[in-house]
XYZ file of C-alpha atoms in Angstrom:
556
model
C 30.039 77.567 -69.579
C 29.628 77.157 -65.771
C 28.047 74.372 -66.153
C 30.539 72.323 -68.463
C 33.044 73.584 -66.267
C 31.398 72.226 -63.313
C 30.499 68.654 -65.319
C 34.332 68.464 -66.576
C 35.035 69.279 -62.862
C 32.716 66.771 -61.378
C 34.406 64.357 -64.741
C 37.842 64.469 -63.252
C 36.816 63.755 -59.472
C 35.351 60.863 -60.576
C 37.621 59.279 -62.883
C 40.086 59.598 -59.838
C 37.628 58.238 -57.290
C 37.000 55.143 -59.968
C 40.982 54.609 -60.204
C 41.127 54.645 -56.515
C 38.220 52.508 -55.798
C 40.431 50.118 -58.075
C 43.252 50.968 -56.538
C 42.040 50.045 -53.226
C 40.463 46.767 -54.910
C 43.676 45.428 -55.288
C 45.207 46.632 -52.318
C 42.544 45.038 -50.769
C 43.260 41.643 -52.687
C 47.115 42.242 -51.881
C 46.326 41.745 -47.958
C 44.101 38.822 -48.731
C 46.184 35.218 -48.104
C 44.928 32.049 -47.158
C 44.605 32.204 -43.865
C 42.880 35.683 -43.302
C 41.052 35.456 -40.055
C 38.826 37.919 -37.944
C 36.444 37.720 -35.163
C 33.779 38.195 -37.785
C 33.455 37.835 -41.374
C 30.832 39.214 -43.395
C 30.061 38.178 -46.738
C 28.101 40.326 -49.403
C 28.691 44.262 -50.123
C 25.301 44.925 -49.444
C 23.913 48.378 -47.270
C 23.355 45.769 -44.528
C 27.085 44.565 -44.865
C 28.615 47.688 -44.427
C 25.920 48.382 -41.244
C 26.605 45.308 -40.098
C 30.715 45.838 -40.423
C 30.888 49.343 -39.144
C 28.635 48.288 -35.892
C 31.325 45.371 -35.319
C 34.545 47.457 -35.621
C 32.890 50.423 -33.402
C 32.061 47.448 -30.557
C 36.063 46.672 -30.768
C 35.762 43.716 -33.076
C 38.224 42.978 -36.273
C 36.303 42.538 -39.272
C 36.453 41.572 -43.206
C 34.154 42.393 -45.396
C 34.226 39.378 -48.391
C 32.210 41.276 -51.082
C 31.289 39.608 -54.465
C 30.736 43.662 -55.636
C 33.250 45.823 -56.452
C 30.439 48.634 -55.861
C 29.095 49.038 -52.009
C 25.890 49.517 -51.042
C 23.749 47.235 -53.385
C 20.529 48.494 -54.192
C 21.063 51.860 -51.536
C 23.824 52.480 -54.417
C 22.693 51.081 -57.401
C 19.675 53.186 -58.369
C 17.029 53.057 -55.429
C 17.827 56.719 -54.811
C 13.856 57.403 -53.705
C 13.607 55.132 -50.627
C 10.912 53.396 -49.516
C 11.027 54.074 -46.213
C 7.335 53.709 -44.105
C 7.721 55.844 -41.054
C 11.174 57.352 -40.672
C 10.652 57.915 -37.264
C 11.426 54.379 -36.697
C 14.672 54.244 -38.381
C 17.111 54.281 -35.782
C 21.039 53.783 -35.276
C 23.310 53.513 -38.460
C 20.678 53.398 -40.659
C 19.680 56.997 -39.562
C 23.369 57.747 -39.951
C 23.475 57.053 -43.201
C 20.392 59.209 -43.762
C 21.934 62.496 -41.936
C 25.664 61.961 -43.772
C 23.330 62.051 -47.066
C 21.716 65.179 -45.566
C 24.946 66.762 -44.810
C 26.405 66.024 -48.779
C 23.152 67.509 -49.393
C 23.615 70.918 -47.054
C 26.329 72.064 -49.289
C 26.535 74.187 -52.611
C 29.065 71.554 -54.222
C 26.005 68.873 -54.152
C 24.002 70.732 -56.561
C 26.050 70.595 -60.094
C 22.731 70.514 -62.415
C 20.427 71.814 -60.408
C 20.064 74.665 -57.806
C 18.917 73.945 -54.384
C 16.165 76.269 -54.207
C 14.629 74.716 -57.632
C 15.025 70.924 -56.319
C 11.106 70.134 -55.630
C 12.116 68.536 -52.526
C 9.638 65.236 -52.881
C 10.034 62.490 -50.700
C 7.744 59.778 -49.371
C 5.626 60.809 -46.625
C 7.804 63.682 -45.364
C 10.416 65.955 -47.346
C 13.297 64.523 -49.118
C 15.358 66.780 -47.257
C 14.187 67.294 -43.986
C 16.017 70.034 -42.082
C 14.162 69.789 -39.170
C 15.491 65.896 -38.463
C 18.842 66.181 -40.288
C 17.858 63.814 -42.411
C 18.009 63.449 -46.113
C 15.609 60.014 -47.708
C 16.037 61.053 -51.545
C 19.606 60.911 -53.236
C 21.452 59.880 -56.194
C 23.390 56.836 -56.753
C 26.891 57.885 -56.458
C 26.150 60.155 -52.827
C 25.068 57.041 -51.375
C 28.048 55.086 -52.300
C 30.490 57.536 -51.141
C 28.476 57.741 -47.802
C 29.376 54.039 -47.267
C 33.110 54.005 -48.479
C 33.676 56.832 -46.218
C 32.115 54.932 -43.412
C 34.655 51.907 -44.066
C 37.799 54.444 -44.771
C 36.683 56.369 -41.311
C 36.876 52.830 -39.591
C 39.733 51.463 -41.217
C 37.348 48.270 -42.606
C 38.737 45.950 -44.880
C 37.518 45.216 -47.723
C 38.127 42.508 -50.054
C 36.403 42.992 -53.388
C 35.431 40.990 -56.548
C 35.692 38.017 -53.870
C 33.280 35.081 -54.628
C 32.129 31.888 -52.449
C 32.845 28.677 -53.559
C 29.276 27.912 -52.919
C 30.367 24.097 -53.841
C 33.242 23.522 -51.186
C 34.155 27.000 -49.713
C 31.916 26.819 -46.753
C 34.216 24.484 -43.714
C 31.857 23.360 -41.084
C 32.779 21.657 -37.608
C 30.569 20.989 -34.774
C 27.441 22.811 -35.707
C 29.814 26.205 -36.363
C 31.403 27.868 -40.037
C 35.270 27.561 -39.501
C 36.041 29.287 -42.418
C 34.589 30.519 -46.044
C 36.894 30.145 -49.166
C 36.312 32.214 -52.335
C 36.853 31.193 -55.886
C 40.274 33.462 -55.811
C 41.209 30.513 -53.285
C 40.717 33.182 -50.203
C 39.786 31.766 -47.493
C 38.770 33.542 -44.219
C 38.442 32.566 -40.769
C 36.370 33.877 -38.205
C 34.164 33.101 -34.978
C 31.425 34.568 -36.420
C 29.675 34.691 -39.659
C 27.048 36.752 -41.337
C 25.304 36.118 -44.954
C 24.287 40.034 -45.610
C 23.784 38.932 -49.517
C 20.099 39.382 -51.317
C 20.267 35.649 -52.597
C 21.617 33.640 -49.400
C 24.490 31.969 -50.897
C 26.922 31.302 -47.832
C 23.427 30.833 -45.783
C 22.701 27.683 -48.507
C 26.328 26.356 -48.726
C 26.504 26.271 -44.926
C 23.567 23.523 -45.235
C 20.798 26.201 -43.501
C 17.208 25.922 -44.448
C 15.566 28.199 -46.579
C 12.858 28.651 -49.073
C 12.224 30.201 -52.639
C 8.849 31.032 -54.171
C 5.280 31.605 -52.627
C 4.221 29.911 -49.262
C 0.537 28.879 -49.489
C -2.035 30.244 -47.516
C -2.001 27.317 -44.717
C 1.987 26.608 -44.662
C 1.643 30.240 -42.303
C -2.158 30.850 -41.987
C -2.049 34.195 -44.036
C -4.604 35.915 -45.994
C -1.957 37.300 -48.731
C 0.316 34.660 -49.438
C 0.319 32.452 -52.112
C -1.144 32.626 -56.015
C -3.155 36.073 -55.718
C -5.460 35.467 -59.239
C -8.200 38.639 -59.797
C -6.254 40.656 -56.825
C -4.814 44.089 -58.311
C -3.987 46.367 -55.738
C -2.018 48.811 -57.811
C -1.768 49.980 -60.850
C 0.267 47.298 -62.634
C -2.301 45.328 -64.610
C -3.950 45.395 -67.790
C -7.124 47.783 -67.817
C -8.477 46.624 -70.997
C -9.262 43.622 -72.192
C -6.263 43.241 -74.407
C -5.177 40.234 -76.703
C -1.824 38.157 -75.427
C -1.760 36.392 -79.286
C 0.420 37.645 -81.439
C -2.837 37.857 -84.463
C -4.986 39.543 -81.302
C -7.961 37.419 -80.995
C -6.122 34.378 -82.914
C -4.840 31.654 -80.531
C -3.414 29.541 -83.189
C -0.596 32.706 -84.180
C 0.721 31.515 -80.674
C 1.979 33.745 -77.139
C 3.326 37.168 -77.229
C 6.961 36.959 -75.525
C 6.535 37.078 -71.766
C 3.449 35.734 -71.615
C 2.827 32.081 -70.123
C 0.615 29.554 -71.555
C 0.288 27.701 -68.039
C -2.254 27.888 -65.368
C -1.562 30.373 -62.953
C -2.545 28.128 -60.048
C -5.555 28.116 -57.773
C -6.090 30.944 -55.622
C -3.869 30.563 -52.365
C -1.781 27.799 -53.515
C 2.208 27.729 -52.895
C 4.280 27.912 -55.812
C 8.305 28.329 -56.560
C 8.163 31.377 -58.259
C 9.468 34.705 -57.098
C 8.375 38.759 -57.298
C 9.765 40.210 -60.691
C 13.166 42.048 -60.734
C 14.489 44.973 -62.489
C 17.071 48.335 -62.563
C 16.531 50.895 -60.733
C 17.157 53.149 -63.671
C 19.009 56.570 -62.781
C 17.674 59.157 -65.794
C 18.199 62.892 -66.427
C 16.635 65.199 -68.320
C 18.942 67.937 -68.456
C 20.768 67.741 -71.691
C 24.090 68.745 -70.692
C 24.651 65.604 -68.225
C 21.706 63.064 -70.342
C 22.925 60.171 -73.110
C 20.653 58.767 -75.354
C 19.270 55.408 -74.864
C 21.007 52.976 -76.050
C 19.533 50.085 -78.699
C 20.529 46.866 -77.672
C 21.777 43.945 -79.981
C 19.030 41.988 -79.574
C 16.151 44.864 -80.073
C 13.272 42.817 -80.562
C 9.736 45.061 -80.331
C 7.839 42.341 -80.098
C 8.554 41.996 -76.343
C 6.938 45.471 -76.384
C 3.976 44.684 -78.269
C 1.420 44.233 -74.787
C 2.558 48.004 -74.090
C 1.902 49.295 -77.961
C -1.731 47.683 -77.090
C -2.239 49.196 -73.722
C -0.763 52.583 -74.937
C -3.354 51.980 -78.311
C -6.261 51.223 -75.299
C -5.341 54.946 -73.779
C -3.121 54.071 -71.406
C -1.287 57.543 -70.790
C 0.816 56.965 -66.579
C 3.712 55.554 -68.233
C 5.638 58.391 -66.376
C 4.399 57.943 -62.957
C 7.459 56.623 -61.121
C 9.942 59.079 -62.654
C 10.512 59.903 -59.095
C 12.730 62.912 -58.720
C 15.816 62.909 -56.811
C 18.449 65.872 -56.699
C 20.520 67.336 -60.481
C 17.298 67.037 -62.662
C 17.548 63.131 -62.170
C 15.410 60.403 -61.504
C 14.699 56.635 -59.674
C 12.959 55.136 -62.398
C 10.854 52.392 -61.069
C 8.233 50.047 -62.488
C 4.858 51.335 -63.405
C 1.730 50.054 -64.952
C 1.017 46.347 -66.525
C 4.457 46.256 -69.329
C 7.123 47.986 -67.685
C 10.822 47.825 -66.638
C 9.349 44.459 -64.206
C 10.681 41.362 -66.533
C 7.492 39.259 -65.035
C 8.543 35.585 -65.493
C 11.958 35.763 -66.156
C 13.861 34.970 -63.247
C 12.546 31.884 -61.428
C 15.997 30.280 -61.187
C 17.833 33.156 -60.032
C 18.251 32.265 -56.808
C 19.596 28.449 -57.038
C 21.627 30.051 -60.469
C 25.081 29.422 -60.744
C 27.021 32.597 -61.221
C 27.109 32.098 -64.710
C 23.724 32.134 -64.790
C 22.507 34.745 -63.072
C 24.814 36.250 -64.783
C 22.658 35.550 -68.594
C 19.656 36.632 -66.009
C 21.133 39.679 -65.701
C 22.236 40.694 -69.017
C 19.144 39.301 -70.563
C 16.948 41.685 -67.785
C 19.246 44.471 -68.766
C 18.627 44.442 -72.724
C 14.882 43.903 -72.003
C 14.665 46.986 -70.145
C 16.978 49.101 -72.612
C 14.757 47.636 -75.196
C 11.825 49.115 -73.205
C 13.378 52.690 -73.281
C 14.459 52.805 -77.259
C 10.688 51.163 -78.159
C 8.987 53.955 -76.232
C 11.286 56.817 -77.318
C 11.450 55.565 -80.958
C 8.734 53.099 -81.669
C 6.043 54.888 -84.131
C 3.095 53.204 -82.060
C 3.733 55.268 -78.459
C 1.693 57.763 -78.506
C 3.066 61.286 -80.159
C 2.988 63.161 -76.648
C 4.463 60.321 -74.664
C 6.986 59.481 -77.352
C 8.197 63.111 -77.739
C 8.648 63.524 -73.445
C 10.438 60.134 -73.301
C 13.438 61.160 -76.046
C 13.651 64.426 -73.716
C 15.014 61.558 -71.159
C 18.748 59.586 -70.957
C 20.801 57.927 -68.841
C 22.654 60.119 -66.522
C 26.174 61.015 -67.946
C 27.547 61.135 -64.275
C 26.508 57.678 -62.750
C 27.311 54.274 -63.151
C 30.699 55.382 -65.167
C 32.486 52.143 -65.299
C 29.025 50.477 -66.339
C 28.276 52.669 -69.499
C 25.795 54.557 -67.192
C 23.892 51.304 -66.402
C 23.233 50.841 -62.590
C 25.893 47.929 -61.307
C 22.729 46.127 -59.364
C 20.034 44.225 -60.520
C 16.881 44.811 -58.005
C 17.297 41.336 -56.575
C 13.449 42.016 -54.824
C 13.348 38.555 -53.148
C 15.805 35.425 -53.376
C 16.186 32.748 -50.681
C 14.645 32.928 -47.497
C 15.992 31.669 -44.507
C 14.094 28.629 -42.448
C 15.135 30.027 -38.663
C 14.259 30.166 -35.388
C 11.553 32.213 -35.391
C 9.537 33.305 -39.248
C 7.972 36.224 -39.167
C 4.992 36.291 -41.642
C 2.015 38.867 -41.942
C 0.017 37.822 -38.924
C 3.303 39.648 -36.835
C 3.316 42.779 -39.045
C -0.593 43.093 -38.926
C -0.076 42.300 -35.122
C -2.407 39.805 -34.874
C 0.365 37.486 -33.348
C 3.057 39.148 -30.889
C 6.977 39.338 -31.901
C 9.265 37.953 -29.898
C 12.460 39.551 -28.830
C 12.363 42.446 -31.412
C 16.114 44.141 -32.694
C 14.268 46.792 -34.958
C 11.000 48.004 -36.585
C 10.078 48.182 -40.449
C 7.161 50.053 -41.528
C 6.699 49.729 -45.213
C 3.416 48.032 -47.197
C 3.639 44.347 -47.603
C 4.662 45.146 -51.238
C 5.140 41.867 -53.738
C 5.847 43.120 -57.366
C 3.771 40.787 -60.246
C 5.358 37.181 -60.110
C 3.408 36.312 -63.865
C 1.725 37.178 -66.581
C -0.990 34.650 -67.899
C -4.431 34.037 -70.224
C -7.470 34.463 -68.171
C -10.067 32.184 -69.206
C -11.748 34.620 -71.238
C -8.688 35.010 -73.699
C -7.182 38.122 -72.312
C -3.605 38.830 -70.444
C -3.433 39.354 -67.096
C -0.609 40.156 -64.626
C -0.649 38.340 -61.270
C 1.397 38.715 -57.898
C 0.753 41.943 -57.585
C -0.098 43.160 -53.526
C 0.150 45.679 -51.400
C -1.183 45.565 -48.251
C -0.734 48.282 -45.582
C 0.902 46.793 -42.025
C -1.085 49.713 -40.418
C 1.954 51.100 -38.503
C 5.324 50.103 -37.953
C 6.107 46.868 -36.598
C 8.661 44.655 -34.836
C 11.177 41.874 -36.175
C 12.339 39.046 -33.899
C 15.703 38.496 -33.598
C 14.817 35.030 -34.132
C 14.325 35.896 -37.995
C 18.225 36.466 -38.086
C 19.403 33.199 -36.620
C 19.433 29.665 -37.964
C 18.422 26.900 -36.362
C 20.449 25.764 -33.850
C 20.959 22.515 -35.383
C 21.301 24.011 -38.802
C 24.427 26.361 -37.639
C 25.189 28.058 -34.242
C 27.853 30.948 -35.635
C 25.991 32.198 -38.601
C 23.012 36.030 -38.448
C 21.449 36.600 -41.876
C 20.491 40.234 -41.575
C 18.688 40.536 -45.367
C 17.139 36.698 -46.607
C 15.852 36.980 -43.069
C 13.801 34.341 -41.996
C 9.854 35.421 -43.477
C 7.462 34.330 -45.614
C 6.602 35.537 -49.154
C 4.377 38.320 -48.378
C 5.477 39.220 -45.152
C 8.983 39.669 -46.978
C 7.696 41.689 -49.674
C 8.115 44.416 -46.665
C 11.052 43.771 -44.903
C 12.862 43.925 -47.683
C 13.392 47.496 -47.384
C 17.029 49.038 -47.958
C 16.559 50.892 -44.436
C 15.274 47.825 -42.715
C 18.311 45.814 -44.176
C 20.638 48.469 -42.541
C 18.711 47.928 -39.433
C 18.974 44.261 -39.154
C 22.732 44.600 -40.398
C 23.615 46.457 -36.774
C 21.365 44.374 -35.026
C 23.408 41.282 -36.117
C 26.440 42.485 -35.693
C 26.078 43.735 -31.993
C 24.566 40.076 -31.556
C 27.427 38.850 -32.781
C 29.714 41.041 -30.588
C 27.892 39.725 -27.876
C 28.294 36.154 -28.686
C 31.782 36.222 -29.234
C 32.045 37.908 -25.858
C 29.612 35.463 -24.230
C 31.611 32.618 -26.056
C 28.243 31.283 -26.863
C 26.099 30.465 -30.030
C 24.313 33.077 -32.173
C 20.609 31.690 -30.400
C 22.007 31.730 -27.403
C 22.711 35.658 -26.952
C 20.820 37.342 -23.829
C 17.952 39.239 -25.370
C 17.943 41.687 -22.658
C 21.667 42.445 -22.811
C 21.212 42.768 -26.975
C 18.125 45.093 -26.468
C 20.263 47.378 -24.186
C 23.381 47.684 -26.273
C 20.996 48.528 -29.168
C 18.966 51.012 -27.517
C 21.879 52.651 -26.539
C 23.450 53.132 -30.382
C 20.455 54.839 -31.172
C 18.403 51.513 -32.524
C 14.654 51.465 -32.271
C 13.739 48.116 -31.008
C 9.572 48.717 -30.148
């Protein structure tokens, strides 16, 4: 009983938090004219967004936040709850803030509804989940996280206007080199002196005429060992073990491809290609039956798309549970694991050029693949009896994602665009064979590129490629030149998350705490060149180095 009383309890507060988040949604669109201006204007709802927007107000600068998501935080909110983090002890300024607020929700007896605090196991990555001794807390569920950034943005008085799109045709107003203004598909339009793109796919940095690229440098575009098509490379575990048939008749070309599985040639080992690192949900899951729905069956259940996993399960298969990582109330961050898993290899090449419509198919078609995934291996007879009967123990958690039938709100957009800017950082800085210039912040995470395809290896069998992960061997610094365009390109514009980076040097950087780093970092460069009344390459390193050291940033 004390536990239904605490879930109808913990039912309530968030029903009223979701009709004031809506609430404030249209407040928020209430204030917005056609001629909203601020010193800078920050587009995307991102964790670097809100870094990026807090650091700006708390250096005395107005802001607006112009977020295409209703939900803040993107992926630090949308699932990723066990964060991949390298070595914490280079996560500095807000980004450490956000860690010790989580911490603090953490410290209290109201945090732990399903679970007591003394039972959580306390797992993190490298260190404890919750570690006392630092204040810190790396491991937490979805809806914590987003709370930690709305009350950052209520405590600063931040606006934000939600549900606002760019007119990636003609909202971006250039003169002289500089963004005058951005206009949404609402008809918003905001003015500012400053700019930043803290999206995962780049779209005001690619309306605004900047250079970028999508898909796989090859190996002499940077000079790097792990760029590129990576055939007969499999660094983790997310490959096929046994030599298993990708025909539908195994052993029987002529009965034509399993779905997902391309008939084309991979490419030659090294060589560039457009395609990107596979995306999927960072699925939230529970196991405790009071707070756990069943999974759903989507329209389109087809178990054919499953049929490579019934074969690897059939081969003996048995770590499909690996990366239920735990976080607090008897939940989970489900991530991808082993060579058919919650990774929709293939599938979203044209994400990042998409329209919105499209991406928005992408999306939907990514989500009932992976639902699919769930219902075939809690219901299909082929899963193994002991895996089968563990898996329907598993749901969706009742308490997250509530306006998005438990689903998580964002799609693990793993890599998009990348910006072309003054300075591309690339493995040969991260393995520091090559020094960085002018660093704003560390990362420390593996060079870590998910499988990009799944193919037929000459000798008739399926393969996954893209696969890598590559340790950097400590941390690492990032030049501020990865934030900035060329000057020619734009001279008001810092892109603190499709950072300028190659493929594989990327598939690192790309961390949720590094994109809260690089989201202060721009801002305070920002602040500075609104100050300076100069361009965004133009800042004074030295004077940017000293305002971030002292907000707590780690800069070498």
């Amino acid at each position: 009983m004390a536990h239904k009383k605490k879930f109808l309890d913990l039912t309530f507060i968030l029903v009223i938090a979701g009709l004031m988040a809506l609430t404030g949604c249209k407040d928020s669109k209430e204030k917005s004219n056609m001629g909203a201006t601020a010193d800078i204007i920050i587009y995307g709802g991102t964790s670097a967004a809100i870094s990026a927007a807090v650091e700006a107000k708390r250096s005395g600068k107005s802001v607006i936040v112009v977020s295409p998501d209703i939900h803040l935080g993107g992926l630090s909110s949308g699932g990723l709850g066990f964060t991949d983090t390298g070595d914490k002890s280079v996560i500095g300024g807000l980004a450490r803030e956000f860690y010790h607020r989580v911490w603090q929700h953490y410290n209290t007896e109201e945090a732990w509804i399903w679970q007591k605090k003394e039972e959580y196991g306390n797992k993190g990555q490298g260190t404890p989940a919750m570690d006392g001794e630092n204040r810190t807390m790396w491991i937490f569920e979805p809806h914590v996280a987003e709370q930690v950034f709305e009350d950052l943005i209520s405590e600063e008085g931040i606006r934000v206007d939600r549900d606002e799109w760019l007119d990636r045709e003609n909202g971006v107003k250039m003169k002289d080199g500089k963004i005058i203004s951005i206009t949404t598909l609402s008809g918003n339009t905001y003015s500012g002196k400053m700019f930043l793109d803290a999206t995962y796919e780049g779209d005001l940095m690619a309306s605004a005429g900047v250079r970028y690229h999508v898909g796989r440098e090859g190996k002499e575009v940077y000079g790097e060992e792990w760029n590129g098509v990576q055939t007969g490379v499999l660094h983790h575990k997310h490959w096929f073990q046994a030599d298993i048939s990708p025909y539908v008749v195994p052993g029987d070309p002529s009965s034509g491809l399993l779905p997902r599985v391309s008939g084309e040639h991979p490419g030659e080992r090294h060589s560039g290609d457009d395609k990107i690192q596979a995306y999927c949900f960072r699925m939230c899951m529970s196991n405790y039956p009071e707070n756990r729905i069943p999974f759903p069956k989507p329209e389109d259940y087809d178990p054919m798309n499953y049929e490579l996993l019934a074969r690897s399960f059939e081969s003996g298969r048995k770590d499909w549970f690996e990366k239920f990582d735990p976080i607090p109330n008897h939940k989970t961050d489900t991530n991808n694991h082993g060579p058919l898993s919650s990774d929709n290899i293939g599938m979203n090449y044209d994400y990042p050029e998409a329209t919105y419509e499209r991406r928005k198919e992408i999306i939907k078609e990514h989500e009932n693949y992976q639902k699919g995934l769930l219902w075939f291996v809690a219901n299909d007879p082929r899963v193994p009896e002991d895996i089968q009967s563990e898996m329907q123990s598993w749901g969706l958690a009742k308490d997250e994602f509530v306006d998005n039938d438990n689903w998580p709100h964002q799609i693990y957009v793993r890599e998009a665009r990348r910006m072309i800017g003054e300075f591309v950082m690339t493995e040969n800085e991260l393995l520091k064979k090559s020094p960085t210039p002018n660093p704003i912040g560390l990362g420390s995470y593996t060079m870590d590129s998910h499988n990009v395809q799944r193919y037929v290896k000459p000798d008739g069998f399926v393969q996954n490629e893209g696969d890598i992960g590559v340790s950097t061997n400590g941390p690492y610094t990032i030049s501020y030149g990865s934030l900035v365009p060329k000057k020619e390109d734009c001279e008001n514009l810092l892109v603190p998350v499709c950072v300028s980076s190659s493929h594989i040097a990327f598939g690192s950087i790309r961390m949720e705490p590094v994109f809260m780093i690089l989201g202060q970092s721009a801002a305070a460069a920002a602040v500075l060149a609104i100050d300076g009344d100069t361009t965004v390459q133009e800042v004074d390193y030295n004077t940017l180095k000293r305002v971030l050291v002292a907000k707590g940033q780690i800069v070498e």
